[in-house]
Coordinates of C-alpha atoms in Angstrom, one line a residue:
M53 CA 104.0 10.5 77.2
K54 CA 107.1 12.0 78.0
R55 CA 105.5 13.0 81.3
V56 CA 104.9 9.5 81.9
S57 CA 107.0 8.6 85.2
T58 CA 109.6 6.4 85.6
V59 CA 107.6 4.1 88.0
I60 CA 104.9 3.8 85.5
K61 CA 107.2 3.3 82.6
K62 CA 108.9 0.4 84.4
Y63 CA 105.6 -1.8 83.9
W64 CA 106.4 -1.9 80.3
H65 CA 109.7 -3.9 81.2
V66 CA 109.4 -5.6 84.7
K67 CA 105.7 -5.8 85.7
R68 CA 104.1 -7.0 82.4
K69 CA 104.1 -10.6 83.8
L70 CA 102.4 -9.2 86.9
A71 CA 99.7 -7.5 84.7
S72 CA 99.4 -10.6 82.6
R73 CA 98.6 -13.0 86.0
A74 CA 96.3 -10.2 87.0
F75 CA 94.2 -10.4 83.7
S76 CA 94.5 -13.9 83.8
G77 CA 93.4 -14.1 87.4
A78 CA 90.2 -12.0 86.6
G79 CA 89.6 -14.2 83.7
L80 CA 90.9 -11.6 81.3
T81 CA 93.8 -11.8 78.6
T82 CA 96.5 -9.1 78.2
L83 CA 95.4 -6.6 75.7
P84 CA 97.7 -5.9 72.6
M85 CA 98.3 -2.2 72.9
H86 CA 100.8 0.4 72.2
R87 CA 103.5 0.9 74.9
H88 CA 102.6 4.2 75.4
E89 CA 98.9 3.3 76.1
W90 CA 99.5 0.1 78.3
W91 CA 100.6 1.9 81.6
R92 CA 97.0 3.2 82.2
H93 CA 95.9 -0.6 82.0
A94 CA 98.6 -1.4 84.3
V95 CA 97.4 0.7 87.1
N96 CA 93.9 -0.9 86.6
V97 CA 95.2 -4.3 86.5
Q98 CA 97.0 -4.1 89.9
W99 CA 93.6 -2.8 91.0
A100 CA 92.1 -5.8 89.8
V101 CA 94.3 -8.2 91.9
L102 CA 92.7 -6.6 95.0
F103 CA 89.1 -6.7 93.7
R104 CA 88.5 -9.6 91.4
Y105 CA 86.0 -7.8 88.9
S106 CA 87.2 -4.1 89.2
Y107 CA 89.2 -4.1 86.1
E108 CA 87.3 -1.5 84.0
P109 CA 88.8 1.1 81.5
P110 CA 87.0 4.5 82.1
M111 CA 83.8 4.8 80.0
L112 CA 83.9 8.7 79.9
D113 CA 86.9 10.5 78.6
L114 CA 89.1 11.7 81.4
N115 CA 89.4 15.4 79.7
F116 CA 85.9 15.7 78.9
V117 CA 84.7 15.0 82.7
R118 CA 87.5 17.4 83.7
N119 CA 86.7 20.4 81.4
N120 CA 83.0 19.9 81.8
L121 CA 82.3 19.1 85.2
P122 CA 79.3 21.2 85.8
L123 CA 77.4 19.5 82.7
V124 CA 78.4 15.9 84.0
E125 CA 77.1 17.1 87.5
Q126 CA 73.7 18.1 86.0
K127 CA 73.5 15.2 83.6
L128 CA 73.7 12.9 86.9
R129 CA 71.1 14.8 88.6
D130 CA 69.0 14.3 85.4
R131 CA 69.4 10.6 85.9
G132 CA 68.2 11.1 89.5
L133 CA 71.9 10.5 91.0
D134 CA 73.6 12.7 93.6
P135 CA 76.8 14.0 91.9
A136 CA 78.7 14.1 95.1
E137 CA 78.2 10.3 95.4
I138 CA 79.3 9.3 92.1
L139 CA 81.8 12.0 91.3
K140 CA 83.2 11.6 95.1
D141 CA 86.7 13.8 95.2
F142 CA 87.4 13.6 91.5
H143 CA 88.3 17.0 91.1
E144 CA 90.7 17.3 94.0
V145 CA 92.3 13.9 93.1
D146 CA 92.8 15.0 89.3
Q147 CA 94.3 18.2 90.7
Q148 CA 96.5 16.3 93.1
R149 CA 97.7 13.9 90.3
R150 CA 98.5 16.5 87.9
Q151 CA 100.6 18.5 90.5
A152 CA 102.4 15.4 91.6
I153 CA 103.3 14.6 87.9
T154 CA 104.6 18.0 87.6
D155 CA 106.5 17.9 90.6
A156 CA 108.2 14.8 89.4
E157 CA 109.1 16.2 86.2
T158 CA 110.5 19.4 88.0
I159 CA 112.8 17.2 90.1
K160 CA 113.6 15.1 87.4
A161 CA 114.9 18.1 85.4
R162 CA 116.8 18.9 88.5
R163 CA 118.5 15.4 88.8
N164 CA 119.4 15.6 85.3
R165 CA 121.3 19.1 85.4
A166 CA 122.9 17.6 88.4
S167 CA 123.8 14.2 86.6
E168 CA 125.5 16.5 83.8
E169 CA 127.3 18.3 86.6
I170 CA 128.5 15.3 88.1
A171 CA 130.1 13.9 84.7
K172 CA 131.8 17.2 84.2
L173 CA 133.4 17.0 87.7
K174 CA 134.4 13.4 87.2
K175 CA 136.0 14.2 83.9
S176 CA 137.9 17.1 85.5
G177 CA 139.0 14.9 88.6
Q178 CA 137.1 17.0 91.1
D179 CA 135.1 15.6 93.9
A180 CA 131.4 15.0 93.0
S181 CA 130.3 13.2 96.3
T182 CA 127.9 16.0 97.5
L183 CA 126.1 15.9 94.1
V184 CA 126.0 12.2 93.9
A185 CA 124.2 12.2 97.2
E186 CA 121.8 15.1 96.1
T187 CA 120.8 12.8 93.0
K188 CA 120.0 9.9 95.2
E189 CA 117.9 12.0 97.4
L190 CA 116.4 13.4 94.3
R191 CA 115.7 10.0 92.8
E192 CA 113.7 9.0 95.8
Q193 CA 111.8 12.2 95.8
I194 CA 110.8 11.2 92.2
Q195 CA 109.8 7.7 93.2
D196 CA 107.6 9.1 95.7
R197 CA 105.9 11.6 93.7
E198 CA 105.4 9.0 91.0
K199 CA 104.0 6.7 93.4
V200 CA 101.6 9.2 94.6
A201 CA 100.5 10.0 90.9
A202 CA 100.1 6.3 90.1
D203 CA 97.9 5.9 93.3
L204 CA 95.9 9.0 92.4
E205 CA 95.7 7.7 88.8
K206 CA 94.2 4.5 90.0
R207 CA 91.7 6.7 92.2
S208 CA 90.7 8.7 89.1
Q209 CA 90.0 5.6 87.2
Q210 CA 87.9 4.2 89.7
I211 CA 85.6 7.0 89.9
L212 CA 85.4 7.3 86.2
A213 CA 84.5 3.7 85.8
G214 CA 81.3 4.4 88.1
L215 CA 80.1 7.1 85.8
P216 CA 77.0 6.1 83.8
N217 CA 76.9 7.4 80.3
L218 CA 75.5 11.1 79.9
P219 CA 71.9 11.3 78.4
N220 CA 71.5 12.7 75.0
E221 CA 70.0 16.0 74.9
S222 CA 66.7 14.5 73.2
V223 CA 66.2 12.3 76.2
P224 CA 63.4 13.5 78.2
V225 CA 64.2 14.6 81.6
G226 CA 62.2 12.9 84.4
K227 CA 62.2 11.4 88.0
S228 CA 60.8 7.8 87.0
A229 CA 59.5 5.7 84.3
E230 CA 56.2 7.6 84.7
D231 CA 58.2 10.4 83.0
N232 CA 58.7 8.2 79.8
A233 CA 57.7 9.8 76.6
E234 CA 55.3 7.9 74.3
I235 CA 56.5 8.5 70.6
R236 CA 53.8 6.6 68.6
R237 CA 51.6 3.8 68.2
W238 CA 51.0 1.2 65.6
G239 CA 47.7 -0.5 65.1
T240 CA 44.8 -1.1 67.4
P241 CA 44.0 -3.5 70.0
P242 CA 42.1 -6.8 69.0
K243 CA 38.5 -6.8 70.1
F244 CA 37.0 -10.0 71.8
D245 CA 33.2 -11.0 72.3
F246 CA 34.8 -13.2 75.4
T247 CA 37.4 -12.5 78.0
P248 CA 40.6 -13.0 76.6
K249 CA 42.9 -15.5 78.8
P250 CA 46.6 -14.7 79.7
H251 CA 49.0 -16.9 77.9
W252 CA 50.1 -19.1 80.7
E253 CA 46.4 -20.5 81.0
L254 CA 46.1 -20.7 77.1
G255 CA 49.7 -22.4 77.0
E256 CA 48.7 -25.0 79.6
Q257 CA 45.0 -25.6 78.1
L258 CA 46.5 -26.0 74.5
G259 CA 49.6 -28.5 76.0
V260 CA 52.2 -26.2 74.4
L261 CA 53.6 -24.7 77.4
D262 CA 54.7 -26.8 80.5
L263 CA 56.0 -24.8 83.2
E264 CA 55.5 -27.6 85.8
R265 CA 58.0 -30.0 84.1
A266 CA 60.5 -27.3 83.7
A267 CA 60.5 -26.6 87.4
K268 CA 61.2 -30.3 87.8
L269 CA 64.2 -30.1 85.4
S270 CA 65.6 -26.8 86.4
G271 CA 63.6 -24.7 88.9
A272 CA 61.5 -21.6 88.7
R273 CA 61.6 -19.1 85.8
F274 CA 62.1 -22.0 83.1
A275 CA 59.9 -23.3 80.5
V276 CA 59.3 -26.2 78.2
Y277 CA 57.6 -25.9 75.2
W278 CA 55.6 -28.7 73.2
D279 CA 54.9 -29.5 69.6
L280 CA 53.5 -26.2 68.1
G281 CA 54.5 -24.2 70.9
A282 CA 58.1 -25.2 70.5
R283 CA 57.6 -24.6 66.5
L284 CA 56.5 -21.2 67.0
E285 CA 59.6 -20.3 68.8
R286 CA 61.9 -21.9 66.2
A287 CA 59.4 -20.2 63.4
L288 CA 59.7 -16.7 65.1
A289 CA 63.6 -17.0 65.3
N290 CA 63.8 -17.9 61.3
F291 CA 61.3 -15.3 60.4
M292 CA 63.1 -12.6 62.2
L293 CA 66.2 -13.6 61.0
D294 CA 65.0 -13.7 57.3
V295 CA 63.3 -10.4 57.7
H296 CA 66.6 -8.5 58.9
T297 CA 69.0 -10.2 56.7
R298 CA 67.0 -10.0 53.5
E299 CA 65.1 -6.7 53.8
H300 CA 67.2 -4.7 56.4
G301 CA 70.7 -5.7 55.3
Y302 CA 72.0 -7.1 58.6
T303 CA 74.7 -10.0 58.5
E304 CA 73.8 -12.8 60.3
V305 CA 76.3 -14.1 63.3
L306 CA 76.1 -17.4 65.4
P307 CA 78.4 -16.5 68.3
P308 CA 79.6 -18.4 71.4
Y309 CA 77.0 -18.6 74.4
L310 CA 79.7 -18.8 77.1
V311 CA 82.2 -15.7 76.9
N312 CA 85.2 -14.4 79.2
S313 CA 85.4 -11.7 81.7
E314 CA 87.0 -9.5 79.3
S315 CA 84.0 -9.5 76.8
M316 CA 81.4 -8.8 79.8
Y317 CA 83.7 -5.9 80.7
G318 CA 83.6 -4.4 77.0
T319 CA 79.9 -4.3 76.9
G320 CA 79.5 -3.0 80.6
Q321 CA 78.0 -6.2 82.5
L322 CA 80.7 -6.4 84.6
P323 CA 81.7 -5.2 87.3
K324 CA 78.5 -3.6 88.1
F325 CA 75.9 -6.3 87.2
A326 CA 77.6 -9.3 88.1
S327 CA 74.8 -10.5 90.3
D328 CA 72.6 -10.7 87.3
L329 CA 74.9 -13.1 85.4
F330 CA 75.3 -16.9 85.6
R331 CA 79.0 -17.7 86.1
V332 CA 80.8 -20.9 85.0
P333 CA 84.1 -22.0 86.5
H334 CA 86.5 -22.8 83.9
G335 CA 89.8 -24.4 85.0
E336 CA 92.0 -21.4 86.1
K337 CA 89.5 -19.0 84.6
E338 CA 85.9 -18.5 84.2
L339 CA 83.5 -18.1 81.6
W340 CA 79.8 -16.5 81.6
L341 CA 76.5 -17.2 80.0
I342 CA 75.7 -14.6 78.0
P343 CA 72.8 -12.4 79.0
T344 CA 72.0 -11.2 75.5
A345 CA 73.9 -11.4 72.1
E346 CA 74.6 -7.8 72.7
V347 CA 77.7 -9.0 74.5
P348 CA 79.4 -11.4 72.1
V349 CA 78.6 -9.6 68.9
T350 CA 79.7 -6.2 70.0
N351 CA 83.0 -7.6 71.4
L352 CA 83.4 -9.1 68.0
Y353 CA 85.6 -5.9 67.0
R354 CA 87.1 -5.5 70.7
D355 CA 90.6 -4.2 70.4
E356 CA 90.2 -3.8 66.5
V357 CA 90.2 -0.5 63.9
L358 CA 87.6 -0.6 61.5
E359 CA 87.8 1.1 58.1
A360 CA 85.2 3.9 57.6
S361 CA 84.0 2.8 54.4
H362 CA 82.9 -0.5 56.3
L363 CA 80.5 1.5 58.6
P364 CA 77.8 1.3 59.3
R365 CA 78.2 -2.2 59.9
S366 CA 74.9 -3.9 60.9
L367 CA 74.9 -7.5 62.7
T368 CA 72.2 -9.8 63.9
A369 CA 72.2 -12.9 65.9
Y370 CA 69.9 -15.5 67.5
T371 CA 70.9 -16.9 70.6
P372 CA 69.5 -18.0 74.0
C373 CA 70.0 -15.5 77.0
F374 CA 70.8 -16.1 80.5
R375 CA 69.7 -14.0 83.5
S376 CA 69.8 -14.4 87.1
E377 CA 66.9 -11.9 87.5
A378 CA 68.6 -10.8 91.0
G379 CA 66.3 -8.7 92.7
S380 CA 63.2 -9.6 90.3
Y381 CA 61.6 -12.0 92.8
G382 CA 58.1 -11.5 93.3
K383 CA 57.9 -9.6 89.8
D384 CA 56.2 -11.3 86.8
V385 CA 55.8 -14.9 88.6
R386 CA 53.1 -16.0 86.1
G387 CA 53.9 -17.4 82.6
I388 CA 57.1 -16.6 80.6
I389 CA 57.8 -13.0 80.8
R390 CA 60.8 -12.9 83.2
Q391 CA 62.7 -16.1 82.7
H392 CA 66.3 -17.4 83.6
Q393 CA 66.5 -18.6 80.1
F394 CA 65.1 -17.0 77.0
Q395 CA 65.7 -16.7 73.2
K396 CA 66.2 -13.6 71.5
V397 CA 67.2 -12.1 68.0
E398 CA 69.6 -9.0 68.5
L399 CA 70.5 -6.1 66.3
V400 CA 73.9 -4.7 66.7
K401 CA 75.5 -1.7 64.7
F402 CA 78.9 0.2 64.5
C403 CA 78.8 3.6 63.1
R404 CA 80.4 6.8 62.7
P405 CA 79.6 9.2 65.8
E406 CA 77.8 11.6 63.2
D407 CA 75.3 9.0 61.9
S408 CA 74.8 7.0 65.3
Y409 CA 71.4 8.9 65.8
Q410 CA 70.1 8.3 62.3
Q411 CA 71.0 4.6 62.5
L412 CA 69.2 4.6 66.1
E413 CA 66.1 5.7 64.3
K414 CA 66.5 2.9 61.7
L415 CA 67.3 0.1 64.2
T416 CA 64.3 0.8 66.1
Q417 CA 62.0 1.0 62.9
H418 CA 63.7 -2.4 61.8
A419 CA 62.3 -3.8 65.4
E420 CA 59.0 -2.3 64.6
T421 CA 58.9 -3.9 61.3
I422 CA 58.5 -7.5 62.7
L423 CA 55.5 -6.3 64.9
Q424 CA 53.9 -4.8 61.9
K425 CA 54.3 -8.1 59.9
L426 CA 52.8 -10.2 62.9
G427 CA 49.9 -7.6 63.0
L428 CA 50.6 -6.9 66.7
H429 CA 49.7 -3.6 68.3
Y430 CA 52.4 -1.7 69.9
R431 CA 53.7 1.8 71.2
V432 CA 57.2 3.3 71.0
V433 CA 58.5 5.1 74.3
A434 CA 61.4 7.4 74.7
L435 CA 62.9 6.4 78.1
S436 CA 63.3 9.4 80.5
T437 CA 66.8 10.2 82.0
A438 CA 65.6 8.4 85.4
D439 CA 64.7 5.3 83.4
L440 CA 67.8 5.0 81.3
G441 CA 70.1 1.9 81.4
F442 CA 73.7 2.8 82.8
S443 CA 75.5 2.6 79.6
S444 CA 72.9 4.2 77.4
A445 CA 72.8 7.7 76.0
K446 CA 69.4 7.1 74.6
T447 CA 66.8 4.2 74.5
Y448 CA 63.4 3.5 73.0
D449 CA 61.4 0.9 74.3
I450 CA 59.0 -1.0 72.1
E451 CA 55.9 -2.2 74.2
V452 CA 53.5 -4.7 72.8
W453 CA 49.9 -5.1 73.8
L454 CA 49.0 -8.0 75.7
P455 CA 45.0 -8.3 75.9
G456 CA 45.1 -11.4 78.1
Q457 CA 47.1 -9.0 81.0
Q458 CA 45.5 -5.8 79.5
L459 CA 48.9 -3.9 79.4
F460 CA 51.5 -3.1 77.4
R461 CA 54.8 -5.1 77.8
E462 CA 58.5 -4.3 76.9
I463 CA 59.4 -6.3 73.9
S464 CA 62.6 -4.5 72.7
S465 CA 64.9 -1.8 73.8
C466 CA 66.8 -0.1 71.2
S467 CA 69.7 2.0 72.4
N468 CA 72.6 4.1 71.2
F469 CA 75.4 3.8 73.4
E470 CA 77.7 6.4 71.5
A471 CA 81.2 5.8 72.4
F472 CA 80.4 4.4 75.8
Q473 CA 80.9 0.8 75.2
A474 CA 83.4 1.3 72.3
R475 CA 85.6 3.1 74.7
R476 CA 85.8 0.3 77.3
A477 CA 86.2 -2.5 74.5
N478 CA 88.6 -0.2 72.6
I479 CA 86.6 -0.4 69.3
R480 CA 87.9 2.3 66.7
Y481 CA 87.7 3.5 63.2
R482 CA 89.9 5.3 61.0
P483 CA 88.2 8.4 59.3
E484 CA 88.7 8.8 55.5
G485 CA 92.1 10.9 54.9
K486 CA 93.2 10.9 58.6
N487 CA 95.6 8.7 60.7
K488 CA 94.2 9.2 64.0
T489 CA 91.6 6.8 64.8
E490 CA 88.4 7.7 66.7
F491 CA 85.9 5.4 69.0
V492 CA 82.9 4.3 67.0
H493 CA 79.5 4.5 68.3
T494 CA 77.8 1.2 69.2
L495 CA 73.9 0.6 69.2
N496 CA 71.8 -2.4 69.8
G497 CA 67.9 -3.9 70.2
S498 CA 66.0 -6.9 70.3
G499 CA 64.6 -7.8 67.0
L500 CA 62.9 -9.3 68.9
A501 CA 62.5 -11.1 72.2
I502 CA 61.1 -14.3 71.1
G503 CA 59.4 -15.6 74.3
R504 CA 57.6 -12.2 74.4
T505 CA 56.4 -12.4 70.9
W506 CA 55.3 -15.7 71.5
V507 CA 53.3 -14.5 74.4
A508 CA 51.9 -11.7 72.4
I509 CA 50.9 -14.0 69.4
V510 CA 49.3 -16.4 71.6
E511 CA 47.3 -13.6 73.6
N512 CA 46.3 -11.6 70.6
Y513 CA 45.2 -14.4 68.3
Q514 CA 43.4 -16.5 70.9
Q515 CA 40.0 -17.7 69.7
P516 CA 36.6 -18.6 71.4
D517 CA 37.2 -22.2 71.2
G518 CA 40.6 -21.7 72.8
S519 CA 42.8 -22.3 69.8
V520 CA 45.2 -19.9 68.7
L521 CA 45.4 -18.4 64.8
I522 CA 48.7 -18.3 63.4
P523 CA 49.8 -14.9 62.0
E524 CA 50.0 -15.4 58.0
A525 CA 53.5 -14.3 57.9
L526 CA 54.5 -17.3 59.9
R527 CA 52.5 -19.9 58.2
P528 CA 55.1 -20.6 55.7
Y529 CA 57.4 -21.4 58.8
M530 CA 54.8 -23.3 60.8
G531 CA 53.1 -25.6 58.3
A532 CA 50.0 -24.9 60.1
E533 CA 47.2 -22.4 60.6
R534 CA 46.1 -22.7 64.0
I535 CA 47.5 -24.2 67.4
T536 CA 44.8 -26.6 68.8
A537 CA 44.9 -28.6 72.0
N538 CA 47.3 -31.4 72.6
K539 CA 48.2 -33.3 75.7
F540 CA 51.6 -34.7 76.6

């Protein structure tokens, strides 16, 4: 990092307190990092002072974007985005920044030569005032060019932060969700000799789902479960965790449900999706209710280096999830499909880059296994480039059949983020026999969303008398074979 300018270097000595305050003010803590790496963060930290949630390390490598601009532009078009709008003036900013650094180093070399000459003149008793004045002018020029470089660096990082992940080559190119590709189906839809009811009618008639009292307690998009309805939620969580830990080799984790801003940055929720989150003021800082266990579980290894021999690392967690559902009003207003609070079992993997797509297939199969054991008809679809999430390189959606609504509904999204999250959360591993660390690949998926699994069981296993059979796999957890009507 010899080319790092004096102005940027001085952050290490003079501005570290400013950076600490900026991180603290944004709900962050200063990161333990090498002195040659931290200056890049310091630039973003000053930006964070002005824009509260704007601290965001780049998620795509600068050199990769610079050297592969045509590819990046095409991948953005595949996502249905305008490259000019996303990349803005990146190419010009990057060129100007590199030129400013070169200019600063060239002037610095002239100043060093002049300083050596000044020392010689003074040693021989000669007048060095002209050269002293020149070095002062050169120092001002250096400071000016370094400030320009720092400002351009900030601008460059801002542009990079707005770049979504690039779709993998295997992702179907499309213009909308209509272009998602169905990969496979499992099972067949149940046949009824009566008109099947949606879960909100069944739940109310059975006395196990109470949306009216939930609205009294908290408002719309909350639910109260009674008796066997509540036990079914608990049974599903225990069943899923047992399958994933005992049969699939995951390690169970119970993480906090409130996390700091830095954790939200690590997995990509902040700043882009702040409106979808519940913020909790906490003294001078703030915490956030987790939208998914992906956030705390992935961030367990933030700013850490994993040994290659420990990969892949597979973790599972059961947590409540909290989402504001901003912009979704009018969608799925009936029942418990789209809630502000719901429960989910999450699957998270950390692996070597060369293994990540094999691990994606495994993770997806692990989520499918739950549906198979419950005897629920489903299909797997590969999301098209236009439907892909901001951070994902490839995603499979698992959609379960809901006979009461006569449609398939997403019950799990299984994604490979490649190095996208690991780069911003600084999660690395050390390959065997190498000193240099590399970013891991992170993956996650629902294994499964418990509320929607509850819905699928109630609708698929409903009986002519209005009762609901319990799938055999759940009966040891339920202590019952059937849900019958109760009133509370």
